[in-house]
Amino acid sequence: MHHTPNRALSIRLDRFATIYLNGSETALKMGSYDSPDYVFISHAHLDHICKQESQNVEAICSEETFILSTLRGFGIKRTESPFLLLDSGHILGSKSIVLEAGCEKILYTGDVNNSPLADMPKQCFPKVHTLIIESNYGRPNLVFPPRHELVKEVVDYVRENLKKSRPVVFMGYPLGKSQHVQMILDRFLPDVEKYVSPSIARYNDVYRLFSMMISEKKILCPQSQSFPRDSNWVLYYPNISGRNAFLQVIKKKYGAVLIWFSGRSLLKSYEEMLAVDRAFPLSDHADFHGLLKIVEETSPQKIFTVHGFSKEFSQELRNLGYEAYDLNSLRGRCIRLL
Ligand SMILES: [Zn+2]
Ligand SMILES: [Zn+2]
């Protein structure tokens, strides 16, 4: 089992592993060795796209991912998918893939959120033989608070500060998180001027292209010619450190408050580390309970965990009686699936 099988077809799953589909042998190999027949690009976050591969190999991805990746400088050779793609609820165009070998099904989730933010679409997963699942929040203590309570807490905090004439900067990943936060928060702030950074504005345009409703906003960045005159405004900005020079200027000039959105803020002393005033665990990933729900939904016989706390999550799954492996620990080995 430590060889690469004679292959009829091979698919690289993001940058993590390669699946070999063959009538007699289906196998999974961690890492990238031979040139595959296809690459599957689950979504347009940079850690899921590989520069060289995306140019030469036929890429399976959504139209949204194709446009976003092109915008980010990746020349992708997109092809019609011979496999079933399902909405994964993570960002615009994010997909999971269902591969079939004989009558057995293999599901690779990509980054997944079964409790999607804003209006991100999410589909049900089928029952499968093998599940390859992300594990960004694969530890039992990584559980997000109920969404409505969290949003209320954010809105109260924002209003409280605006009332004290302190503008608010919303910081988050510029592709995905920023758009979702706008879709959630804009409607709570009808009489407040709203600004965005240039990079967020670019991705807003792509969201609009696919009918996701995000209001037009003025640009505010270090190169801006004019700055706000009063303090009744909010700014959507990328997730950089609060020690950034522009943000420091904004803080000094307006007394602005910096809010950071990431599931990782469940981990301690995040605010101090990033030099922000508050951090809220609003996430585009499934939390620990969400991941377990996907496992129950798909009832797989074999599970491979990848990304984030893959080691811890595979151990949790083994404790629950599943046959589960951390993909990282299998580096270089070829695993027979069927
Ligand atoms: Zn992602
Ligand atoms: Zn990711």
Short mmCIF file of C-alpha atoms and ligand atoms in Angstrom, two decimals, residues 16 43 45 47-48 90 111 136 285 307, ligand 2:
data_model
loop_
_atom_site.label_atom_id
_atom_site.label_comp_id
_atom_site.label_asym_id
_atom_site.label_seq_id
_atom_site.Cartn_x
_atom_site.Cartn_y
_atom_site.Cartn_z
CA PHE A 16 -3.57 18.89 0.46
CA HIS A 43 -12.61 28.31 -3.10
CA HIS A 45 -8.61 31.71 -0.44
CA ASP A 47 -3.97 28.69 0.97
CA HIS A 48 -6.22 26.59 -1.29
CA HIS A 90 -17.82 29.21 3.48
CA ASP A 111 -13.49 24.88 4.02
CA ASN A 136 -10.07 24.42 11.59
CA HIS A 285 -16.07 27.82 9.37
CA HIS A 307 -6.32 21.80 7.90
ZN ZN B 2 -8.67 27.36 4.44
#
